[in-house]
Each structure stands twice: as C-alpha cells, then as structure tokens.
Short mmCIF file of C-alpha atoms in Angstrom, two decimals:
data_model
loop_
_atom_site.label_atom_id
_atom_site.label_comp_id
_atom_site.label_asym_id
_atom_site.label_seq_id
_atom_site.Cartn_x
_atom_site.Cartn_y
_atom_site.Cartn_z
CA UNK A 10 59.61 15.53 -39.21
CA UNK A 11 61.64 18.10 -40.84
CA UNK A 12 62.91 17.69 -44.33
CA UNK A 13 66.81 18.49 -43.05
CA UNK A 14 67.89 18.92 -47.28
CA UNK A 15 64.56 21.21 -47.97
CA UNK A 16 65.16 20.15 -51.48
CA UNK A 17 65.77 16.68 -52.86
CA UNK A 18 64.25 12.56 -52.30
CA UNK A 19 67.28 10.42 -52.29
CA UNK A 20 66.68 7.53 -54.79
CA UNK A 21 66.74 5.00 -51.66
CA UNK A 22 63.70 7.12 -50.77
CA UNK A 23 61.32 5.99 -53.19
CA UNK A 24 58.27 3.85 -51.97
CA UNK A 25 58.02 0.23 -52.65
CA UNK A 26 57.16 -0.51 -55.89
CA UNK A 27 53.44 -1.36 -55.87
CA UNK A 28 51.92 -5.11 -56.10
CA UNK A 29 50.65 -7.09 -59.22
CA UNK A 30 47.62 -7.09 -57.97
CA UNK A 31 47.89 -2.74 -57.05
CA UNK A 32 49.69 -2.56 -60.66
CA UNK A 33 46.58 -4.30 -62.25
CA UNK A 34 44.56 -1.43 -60.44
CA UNK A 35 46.40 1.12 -61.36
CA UNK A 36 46.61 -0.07 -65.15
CA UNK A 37 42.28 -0.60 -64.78
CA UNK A 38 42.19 3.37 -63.43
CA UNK A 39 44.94 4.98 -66.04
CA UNK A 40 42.94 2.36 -69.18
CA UNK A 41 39.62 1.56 -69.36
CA UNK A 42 39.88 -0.85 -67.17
CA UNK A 43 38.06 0.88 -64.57
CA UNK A 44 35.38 3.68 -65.65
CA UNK A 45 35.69 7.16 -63.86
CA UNK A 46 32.01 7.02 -62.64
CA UNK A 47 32.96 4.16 -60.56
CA UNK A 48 35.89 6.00 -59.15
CA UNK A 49 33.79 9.35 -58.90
CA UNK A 50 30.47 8.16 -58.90
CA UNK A 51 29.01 12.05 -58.56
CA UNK A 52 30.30 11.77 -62.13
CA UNK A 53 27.93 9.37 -63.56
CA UNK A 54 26.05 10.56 -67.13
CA UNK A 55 22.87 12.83 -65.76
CA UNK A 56 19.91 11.59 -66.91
CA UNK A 57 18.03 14.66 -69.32
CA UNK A 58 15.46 16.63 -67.20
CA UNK A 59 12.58 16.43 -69.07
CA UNK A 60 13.65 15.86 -72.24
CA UNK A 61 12.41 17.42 -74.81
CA UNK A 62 10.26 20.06 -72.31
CA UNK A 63 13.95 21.85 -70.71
CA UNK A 64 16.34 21.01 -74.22
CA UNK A 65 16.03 24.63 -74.71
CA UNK A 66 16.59 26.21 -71.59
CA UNK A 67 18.35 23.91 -68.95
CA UNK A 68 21.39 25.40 -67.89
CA UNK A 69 24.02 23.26 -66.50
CA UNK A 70 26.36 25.17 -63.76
CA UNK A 71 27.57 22.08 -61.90
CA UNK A 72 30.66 20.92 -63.51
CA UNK A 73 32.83 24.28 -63.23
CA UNK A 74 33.35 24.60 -67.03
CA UNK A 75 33.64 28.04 -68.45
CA UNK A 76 30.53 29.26 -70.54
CA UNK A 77 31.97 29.83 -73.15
CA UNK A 78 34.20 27.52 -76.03
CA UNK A 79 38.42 27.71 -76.15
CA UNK A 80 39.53 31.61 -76.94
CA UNK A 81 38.84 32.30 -80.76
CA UNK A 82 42.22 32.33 -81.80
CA UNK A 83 42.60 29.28 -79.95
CA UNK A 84 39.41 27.34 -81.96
CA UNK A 85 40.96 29.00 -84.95
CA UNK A 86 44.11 27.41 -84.55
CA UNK A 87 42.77 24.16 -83.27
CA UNK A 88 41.00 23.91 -86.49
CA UNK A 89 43.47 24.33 -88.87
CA UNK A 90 45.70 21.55 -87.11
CA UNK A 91 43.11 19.55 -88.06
CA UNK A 92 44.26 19.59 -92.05
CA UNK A 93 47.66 18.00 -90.49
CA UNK A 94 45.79 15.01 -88.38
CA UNK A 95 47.30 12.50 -91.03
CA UNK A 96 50.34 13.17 -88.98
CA UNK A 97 51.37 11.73 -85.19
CA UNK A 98 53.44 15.25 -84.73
CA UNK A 99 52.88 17.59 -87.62
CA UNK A 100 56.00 20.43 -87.28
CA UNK A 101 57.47 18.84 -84.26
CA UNK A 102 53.94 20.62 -82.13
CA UNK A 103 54.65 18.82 -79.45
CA UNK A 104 58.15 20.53 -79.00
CA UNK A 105 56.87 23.67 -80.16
CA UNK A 106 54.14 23.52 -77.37
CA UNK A 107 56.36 22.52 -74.49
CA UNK A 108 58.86 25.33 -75.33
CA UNK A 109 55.91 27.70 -75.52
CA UNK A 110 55.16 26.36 -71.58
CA UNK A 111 58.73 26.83 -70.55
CA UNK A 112 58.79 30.94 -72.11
CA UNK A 113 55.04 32.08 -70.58
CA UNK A 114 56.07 30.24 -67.27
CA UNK A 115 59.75 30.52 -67.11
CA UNK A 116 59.77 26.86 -66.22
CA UNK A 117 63.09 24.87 -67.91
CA UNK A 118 61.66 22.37 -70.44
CA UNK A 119 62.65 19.77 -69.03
CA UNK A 120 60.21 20.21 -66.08
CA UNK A 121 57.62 20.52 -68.06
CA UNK A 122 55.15 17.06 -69.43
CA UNK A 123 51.91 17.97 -71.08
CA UNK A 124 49.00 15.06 -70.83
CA UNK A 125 44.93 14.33 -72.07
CA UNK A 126 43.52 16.54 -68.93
CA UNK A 127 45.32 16.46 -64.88
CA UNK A 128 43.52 13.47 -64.28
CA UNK A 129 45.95 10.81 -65.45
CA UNK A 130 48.95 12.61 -63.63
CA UNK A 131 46.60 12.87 -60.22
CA UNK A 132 45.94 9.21 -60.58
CA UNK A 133 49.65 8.48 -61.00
CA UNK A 134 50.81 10.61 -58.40
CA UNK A 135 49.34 8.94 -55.47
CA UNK A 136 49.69 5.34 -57.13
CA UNK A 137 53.44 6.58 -57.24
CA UNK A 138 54.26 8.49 -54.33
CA UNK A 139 52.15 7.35 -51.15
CA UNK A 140 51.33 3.48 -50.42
CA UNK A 141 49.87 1.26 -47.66
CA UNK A 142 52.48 2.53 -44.97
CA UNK A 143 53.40 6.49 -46.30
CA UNK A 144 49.46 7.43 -47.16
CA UNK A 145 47.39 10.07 -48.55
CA UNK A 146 46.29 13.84 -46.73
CA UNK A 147 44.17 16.11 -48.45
CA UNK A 148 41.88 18.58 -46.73
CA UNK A 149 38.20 18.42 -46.69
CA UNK A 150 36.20 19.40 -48.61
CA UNK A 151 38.37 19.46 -51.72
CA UNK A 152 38.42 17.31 -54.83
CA UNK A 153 38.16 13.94 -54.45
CA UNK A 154 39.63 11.91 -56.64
CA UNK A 155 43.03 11.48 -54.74
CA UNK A 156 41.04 10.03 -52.13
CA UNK A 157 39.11 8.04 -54.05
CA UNK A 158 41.94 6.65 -55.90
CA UNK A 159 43.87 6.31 -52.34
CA UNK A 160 40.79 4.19 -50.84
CA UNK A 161 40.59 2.00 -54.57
CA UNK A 162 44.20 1.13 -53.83
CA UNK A 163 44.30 0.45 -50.36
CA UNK A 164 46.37 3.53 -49.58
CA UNK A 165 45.06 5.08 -45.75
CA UNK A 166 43.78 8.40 -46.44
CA UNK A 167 43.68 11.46 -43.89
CA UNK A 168 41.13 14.06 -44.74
CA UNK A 169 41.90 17.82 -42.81
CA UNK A 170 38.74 19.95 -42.29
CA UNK A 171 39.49 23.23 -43.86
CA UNK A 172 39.95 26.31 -40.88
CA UNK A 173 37.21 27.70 -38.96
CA UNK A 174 34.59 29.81 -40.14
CA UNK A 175 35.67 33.17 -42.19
CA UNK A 176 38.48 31.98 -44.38
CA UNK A 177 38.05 28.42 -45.25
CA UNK A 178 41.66 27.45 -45.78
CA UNK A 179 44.25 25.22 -46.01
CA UNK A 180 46.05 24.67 -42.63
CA UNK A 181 49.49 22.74 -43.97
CA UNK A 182 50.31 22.70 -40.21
CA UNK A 183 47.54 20.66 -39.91
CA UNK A 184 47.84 18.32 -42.57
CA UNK A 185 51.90 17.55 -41.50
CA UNK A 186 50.16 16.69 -37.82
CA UNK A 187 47.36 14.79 -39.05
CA UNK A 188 50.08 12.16 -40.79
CA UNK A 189 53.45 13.07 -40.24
CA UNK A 190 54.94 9.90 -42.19
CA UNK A 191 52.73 10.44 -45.46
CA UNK A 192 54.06 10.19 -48.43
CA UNK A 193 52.10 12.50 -50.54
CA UNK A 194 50.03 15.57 -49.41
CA UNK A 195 47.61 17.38 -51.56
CA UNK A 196 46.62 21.00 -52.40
CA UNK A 197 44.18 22.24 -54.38
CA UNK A 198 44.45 25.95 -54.59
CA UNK A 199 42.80 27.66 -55.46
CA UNK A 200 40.64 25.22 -53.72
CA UNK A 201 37.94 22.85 -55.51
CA UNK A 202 35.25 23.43 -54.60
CA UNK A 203 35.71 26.58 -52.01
CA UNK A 204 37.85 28.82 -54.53
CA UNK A 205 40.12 29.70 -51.60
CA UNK A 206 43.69 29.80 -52.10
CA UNK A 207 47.18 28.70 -50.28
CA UNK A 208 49.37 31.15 -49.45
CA UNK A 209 52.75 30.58 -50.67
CA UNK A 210 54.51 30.57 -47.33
CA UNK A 211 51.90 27.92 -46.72
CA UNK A 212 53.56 25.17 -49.58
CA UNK A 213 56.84 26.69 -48.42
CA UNK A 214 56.43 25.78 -44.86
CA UNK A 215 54.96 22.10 -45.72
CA UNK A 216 58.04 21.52 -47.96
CA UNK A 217 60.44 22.69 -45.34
CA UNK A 218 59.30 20.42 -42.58
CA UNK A 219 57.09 17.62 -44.05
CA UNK A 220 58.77 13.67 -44.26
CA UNK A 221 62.18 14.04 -46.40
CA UNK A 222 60.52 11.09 -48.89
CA UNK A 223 57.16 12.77 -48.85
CA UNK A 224 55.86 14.56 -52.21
CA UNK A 225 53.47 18.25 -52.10
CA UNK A 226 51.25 18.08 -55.06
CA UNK A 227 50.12 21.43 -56.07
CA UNK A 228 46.58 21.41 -58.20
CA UNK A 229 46.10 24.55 -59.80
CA UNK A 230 43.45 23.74 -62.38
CA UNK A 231 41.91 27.11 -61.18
CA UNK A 232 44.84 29.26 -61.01
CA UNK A 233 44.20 31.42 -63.90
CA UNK A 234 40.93 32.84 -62.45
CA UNK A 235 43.19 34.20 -59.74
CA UNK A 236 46.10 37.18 -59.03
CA UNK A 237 47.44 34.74 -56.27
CA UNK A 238 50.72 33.67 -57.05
CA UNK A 239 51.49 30.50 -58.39
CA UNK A 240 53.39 27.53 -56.61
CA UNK A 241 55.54 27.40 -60.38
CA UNK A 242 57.54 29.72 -58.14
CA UNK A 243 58.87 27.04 -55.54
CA UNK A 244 60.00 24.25 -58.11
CA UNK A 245 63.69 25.21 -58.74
CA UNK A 246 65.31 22.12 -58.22
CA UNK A 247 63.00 20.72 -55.50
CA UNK A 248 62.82 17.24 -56.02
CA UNK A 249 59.47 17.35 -54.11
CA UNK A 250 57.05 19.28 -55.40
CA UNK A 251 54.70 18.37 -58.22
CA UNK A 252 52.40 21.50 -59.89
CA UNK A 253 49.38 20.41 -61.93
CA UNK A 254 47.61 22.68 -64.45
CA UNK A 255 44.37 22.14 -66.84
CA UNK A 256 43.41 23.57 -69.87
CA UNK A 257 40.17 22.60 -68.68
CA UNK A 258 38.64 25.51 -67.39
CA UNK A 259 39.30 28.86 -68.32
CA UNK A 260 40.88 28.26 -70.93
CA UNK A 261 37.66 26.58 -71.78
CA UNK A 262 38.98 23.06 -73.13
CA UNK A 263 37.49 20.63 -71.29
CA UNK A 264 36.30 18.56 -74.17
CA UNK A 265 39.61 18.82 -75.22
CA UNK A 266 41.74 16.80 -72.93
CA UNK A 267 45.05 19.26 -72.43
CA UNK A 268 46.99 18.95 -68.65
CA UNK A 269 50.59 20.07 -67.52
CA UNK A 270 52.60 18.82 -64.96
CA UNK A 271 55.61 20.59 -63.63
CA UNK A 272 58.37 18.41 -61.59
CA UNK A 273 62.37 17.64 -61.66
CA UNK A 274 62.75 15.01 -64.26
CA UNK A 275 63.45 12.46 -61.20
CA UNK A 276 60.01 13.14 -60.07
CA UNK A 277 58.27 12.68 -63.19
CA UNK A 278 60.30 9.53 -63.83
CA UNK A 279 58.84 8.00 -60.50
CA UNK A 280 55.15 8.42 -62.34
CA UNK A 281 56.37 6.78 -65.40
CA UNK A 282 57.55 3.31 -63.55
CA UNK A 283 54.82 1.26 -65.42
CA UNK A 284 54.97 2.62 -68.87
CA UNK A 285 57.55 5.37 -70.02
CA UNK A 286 56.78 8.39 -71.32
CA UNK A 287 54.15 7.39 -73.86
CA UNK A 288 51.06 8.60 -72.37
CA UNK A 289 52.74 11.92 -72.46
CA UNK A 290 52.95 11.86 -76.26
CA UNK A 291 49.84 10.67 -77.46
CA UNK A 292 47.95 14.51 -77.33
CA UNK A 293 45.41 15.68 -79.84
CA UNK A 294 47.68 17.73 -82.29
CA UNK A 295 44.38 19.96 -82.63
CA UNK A 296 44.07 20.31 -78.54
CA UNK A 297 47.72 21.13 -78.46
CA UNK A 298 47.49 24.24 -80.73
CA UNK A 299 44.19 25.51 -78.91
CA UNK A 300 46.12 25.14 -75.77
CA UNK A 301 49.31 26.59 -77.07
CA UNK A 302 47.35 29.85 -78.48
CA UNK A 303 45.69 30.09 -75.55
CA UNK A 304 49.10 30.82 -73.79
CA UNK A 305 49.74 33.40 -75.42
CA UNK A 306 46.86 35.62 -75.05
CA UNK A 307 47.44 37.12 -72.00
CA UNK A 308 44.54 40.19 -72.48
CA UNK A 309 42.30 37.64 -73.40
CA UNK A 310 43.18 35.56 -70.03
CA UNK A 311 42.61 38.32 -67.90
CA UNK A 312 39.46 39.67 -69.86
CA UNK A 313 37.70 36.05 -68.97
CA UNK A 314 39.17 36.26 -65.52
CA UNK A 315 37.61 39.82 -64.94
CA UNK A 316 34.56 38.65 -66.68
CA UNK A 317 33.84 35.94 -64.10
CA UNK A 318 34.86 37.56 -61.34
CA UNK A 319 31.88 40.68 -62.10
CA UNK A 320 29.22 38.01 -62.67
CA UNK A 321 30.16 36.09 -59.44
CA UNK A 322 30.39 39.30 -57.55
CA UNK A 323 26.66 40.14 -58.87
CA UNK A 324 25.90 36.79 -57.59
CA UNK A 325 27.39 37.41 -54.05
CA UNK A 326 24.83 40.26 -53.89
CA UNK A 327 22.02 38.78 -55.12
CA UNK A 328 22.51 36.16 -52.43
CA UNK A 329 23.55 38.62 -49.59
CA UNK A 330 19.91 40.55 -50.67
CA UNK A 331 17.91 37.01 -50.07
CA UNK A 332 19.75 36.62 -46.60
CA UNK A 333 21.44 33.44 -48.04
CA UNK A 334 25.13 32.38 -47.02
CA UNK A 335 27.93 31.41 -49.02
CA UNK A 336 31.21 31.44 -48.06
CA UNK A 337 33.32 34.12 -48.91
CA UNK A 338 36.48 34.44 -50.25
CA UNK A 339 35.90 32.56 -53.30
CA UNK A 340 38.93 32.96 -55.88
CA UNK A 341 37.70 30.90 -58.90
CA UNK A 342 34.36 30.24 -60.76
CA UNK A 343 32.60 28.68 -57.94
CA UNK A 344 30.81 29.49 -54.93
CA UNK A 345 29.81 27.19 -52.33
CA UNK A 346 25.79 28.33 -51.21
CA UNK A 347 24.38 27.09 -47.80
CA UNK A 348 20.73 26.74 -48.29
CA UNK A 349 20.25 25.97 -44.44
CA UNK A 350 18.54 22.75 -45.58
CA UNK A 351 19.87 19.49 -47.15
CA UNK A 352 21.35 20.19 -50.56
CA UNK A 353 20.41 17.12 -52.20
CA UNK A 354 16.68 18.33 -51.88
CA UNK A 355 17.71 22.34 -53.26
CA UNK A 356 19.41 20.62 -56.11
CA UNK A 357 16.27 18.39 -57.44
CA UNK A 358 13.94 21.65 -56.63
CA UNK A 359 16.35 23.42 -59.20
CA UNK A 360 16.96 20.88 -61.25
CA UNK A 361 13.32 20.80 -61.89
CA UNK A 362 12.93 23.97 -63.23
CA UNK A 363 15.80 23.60 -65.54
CA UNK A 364 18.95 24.74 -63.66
CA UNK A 365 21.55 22.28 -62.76
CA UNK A 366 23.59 23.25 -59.70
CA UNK A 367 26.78 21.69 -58.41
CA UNK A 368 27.09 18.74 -55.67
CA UNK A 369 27.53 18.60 -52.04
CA UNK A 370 30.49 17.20 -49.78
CA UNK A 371 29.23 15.19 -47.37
CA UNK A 372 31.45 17.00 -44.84
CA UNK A 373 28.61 20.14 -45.52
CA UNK A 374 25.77 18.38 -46.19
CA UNK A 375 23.63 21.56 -46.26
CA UNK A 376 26.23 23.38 -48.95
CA UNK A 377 25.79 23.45 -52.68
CA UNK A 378 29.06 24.31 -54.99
CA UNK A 379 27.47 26.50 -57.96
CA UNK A 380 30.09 27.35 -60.76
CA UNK A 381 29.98 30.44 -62.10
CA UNK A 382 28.08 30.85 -65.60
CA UNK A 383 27.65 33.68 -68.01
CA UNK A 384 25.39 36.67 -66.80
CA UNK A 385 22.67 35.22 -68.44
CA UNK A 386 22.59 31.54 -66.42
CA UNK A 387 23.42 33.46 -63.29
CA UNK A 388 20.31 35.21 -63.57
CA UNK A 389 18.26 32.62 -64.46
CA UNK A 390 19.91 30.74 -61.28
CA UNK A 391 19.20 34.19 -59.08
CA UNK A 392 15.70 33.76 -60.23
CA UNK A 393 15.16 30.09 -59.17
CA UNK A 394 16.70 31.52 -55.38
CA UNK A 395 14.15 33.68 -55.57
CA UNK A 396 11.27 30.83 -56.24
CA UNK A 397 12.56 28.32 -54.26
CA UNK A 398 13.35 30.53 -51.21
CA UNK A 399 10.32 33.49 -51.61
CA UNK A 400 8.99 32.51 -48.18
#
C-alpha cells in the first residue's frame, strides 16, 4: 500500500487506544510490574562459573558491552555531577543536554527526548503504534524484544528471515509483503546481532510505500561503531519515522541508563498516551553529563570505533585460519560464529573454561553471536577455538 503523502499520520490514523486489561500490561512492562527476564528470558542473572576458581579470569563477551568504562572525560564529568545530586536538575542539565543532541546531530530540539536506556521507548513504541489488527514485522534474527513485547500483548508478529547467504540483510521489500497492513515495522541497523546495516534507500523505500498509518522504527544502538549513514537523515518532518539511540554501548554506559529517541513531537506524543512526559525527565543528572561529554568527543568516538574494528578484524582471521565460518560483513562489535554444531553445547564447553560467549537465535541454531572484547579477551576466546576445535 503506498503511503500517497510520504510524510505525515493523520490524527484519525492513530490505532485504537489499547484495553485496561493491555494498559495494565503495558504499565507491568514500563514498572516493575513485569521483570525483563520474563520478557527476555536469555536475560536472566547467570549463575557464577565456578565461583571462586574463574573470579579472576572469566571473561564475559556475551552481552555486547564495550570493554572498557564511559570515555574519561565522560567519568570525569559524571563524577563531579555527583556533588549537585541534592538537586532534580542542577543548571537546567537536562536542557543543556538536549541542546547538545540537537548541535552534534543537527536534529531541532524539539525532536529530540532523552530516556534511562532504548528499552522503555522500544516497549512503548509497539504498545503505541501496532495492535491486534495493524501488528508487528521485524526480521529474523534481530533483537527480540519487540517481538517479545508484541507476543506479551497479543499483538501478531511477522518475523522476515534476513537475505540469502553473503550479505545477511534487511529486505524492506520483504517485510512490506510479509504484512502489508502493519502498523509498526522494525530495523535494527546496524543489525543486532549480525552487525549488518540498512542502506538508506532501504528506510527510504519502506517509508515511501509502507501503510499511510504505519510507523518505521529505526534502532541504531550500534550506529557509532559504523561509517554507514544514519537514518537521523530521513526525519525532517516525517511524521513516521522513529530513530532510537543508546549510550549503551560504545559510549560504554550501560550501567548508566542514557537512550534518545528522535520523532515529530506528534509521534512522541502518541508514546506518551498513558503518562506524559515524565519518564523522560527522571535521568541520572550524573548519566546525563557522561553522556553529554561523550558527544562531544568526536576523536575519541572514532579512536574506540577503529579500536574495535582491528581487534574484530584479528578475530575474522583467526577464525578464517581454523576453517571456522562467521558471517561476514559485520559492522558493529559482534560477530555471529557457526560452529557447525549446536551452539548451546559450544557455549557450556566455553563457558567452562572461563569465557562467556553470546546466545543463539533459534532461527540458527548452530550460530553463536560473540561481541567483540579488548585484544586481550579476544585472545583468550581465539585460544578456547583452538581447544575446543583442535581436532
């Protein structure tokens, strides 16, 4: 169905507002209502291995953090911010930060809400936009929670395999034919957990012809590991396209709970049916000055990004020597290995000796995601390869 404005949702497009009992749900996911392992049970607190025997050596490159803490200037400045906690908004930092957002990514303010992490704007995204008659698409393998939230709510969920062999990517063609009536589809590019990104002309073309009501959600927690373009480039006044960022990852502030969503005001307003604006305001003042230092270190951004990319690289050949596959074209601090043998059983083999690797999709049931750690853990994780696969 082709959007025939290629820009806007008409107020008398917005989905039906959800039930009490969907509302309750929703209220359970967004609170702590509901825990996250339940949603994303892969998530659930791993037990130590060996405690006490691996505290000093395990290595944990399953989670696709970066190895090392925030930037230095960026601790530095999340320290001092500390002194000010006393205060909901010392020197008007949440301002500040938001018109720091708006200069590095020439984004108008008003298009701009920052949140704890992506995850609560995810959640409210498909809670907001698709429902039990305009549903869910997201290709597989990708990240899951949209799904998972989709199937929690009752929401029917189509899941795209990724293209053939050689590229692994996003086929928006394919996503528009498996549900041309949904009401929300989902990109993650560059892609969790293949690291392969979306072209632009890719979005462009889904926006163009996709349902006129129907919202694109862009997640680009992994865009800063890569020189692709960013989808920041197609918002202008669209009234259909959502762009999600995390500090989360190479910015290295997971702990730290800092998330950005870009929209037109009317678009954020549609997430924001069940309680305002507040859980946009209620950000760790200290989190907010990490993540607004971190913005403006752009050497220090592309340093880390060069960084990973030589230690994945040296992982790539390690592998290639050992005659084991991965799939190329990886953009961001993962790699997805295939051991050629059920993945479940590779991961307890490593996680025996120390090294915790990434999950599986059940889509590849044979394919490991490994994030990318410092030189050091990488080698430690080429020398379990070389154990576990010797013969």
């Amino acid at each position: 169905m082709t959007n025939p404005t290629g820009s806007g949702l008409a107020e008398s497009s917005i989905p039906h507002e959800l039930s009490r009992r969907q509302f309750s749900k929703l209220a359970g996911l967004l609170g702590t209502g509901v825990s996250f392992a339940q949603l994303f049970p892969t998530a659930q607190a791993r037990k130590p291995v060996d405690e006490g025997r691996w505290a000093n050596v395990l290595t944990s490159i399953d989670k696709n953090e970066y190895w090392t803490g925030p930037l230095p200037q960026a601790a530095v400045a999340a320290q001092k911010k500390i002194l000010s906690g006393n205060r909901y908004d010392p020197d008007h930092l949440h301002a500040e930060f938001l018109q720091t957002v708006a200069s590095v990514e020439h984004i108008p303010v008003e298009q701009i809400l920052v949140w704890q992490g992506s995850m609560d704007p995810l959640i409210r995204s498909v809670a907001a936009f698709a429902s039990s008659e305009k549903g869910l698409v997201t290709v597989d393998p990708t990240f899951e929670v949209p799904w998972r939230v989709a199937n929690y709510l009752n929401i029917p969920v189509q899941r795209v395999p990724l293209t053939a062999a050689g590229n692994y990517a996003t086929d928006t063609r394919a996503l528009l034919k498996a549900n041309p009536k949904a009401g929300l589809y989902y990109i993650c590019s560059p892609n969790n957990p293949t690291g392969t990104s979306t072209p632009l002309e890719e979005i462009r073309w889904l926006l163009d012809n996709k349902p006129a009501d129907a919202v694109v959600l862009v997640d680009e927690a992994y865009i800063h590991f890569t020189n692709s373009p960013s989808a920041l480039s197609l918002l202008g006044e669209r009234r259909d396209l959502l762009v999600l960022r995390t500090f989360s990852k190479l910015f290295g502030m997971a702990g730290l709970r800092v998330g950005l969503s870009f929209a037109h005001p009317d678009l954020h307003q549609r997430m924001m049916r069940y309680d305002g604006e507040a859980a946009t305001r209620l950000i760790n003042v200290s989190a907010l000055a990490g993540a607004k230092a971190s913005l403006l270190l752009p050497d220090q951004i592309r340093k880390r990004r060069e960084d990973m990319t030589i230690v994945r690289e040296a992982v790539e050949q390690h592998l290639t020597r050992r005659g084991i596959a991965f799939l190329p074209g990886s953009q961001a601090n993962m790699l997805m290995v295939d051991w050629k043998r059920p993945a479940a059983e590779v991961a307890a083999d490593f996680e025996k000796n120390g090294v915790i690797i990434g999950r599986n999709w059940p889509i590849w049931p044979t394919i490991s995601r490994v994030t990318i750690g410092s030189a050091d853990e990488m080698q430690r994780f080429n020398r379990q390869v070389d154990r576990i696969f010797r013969n």
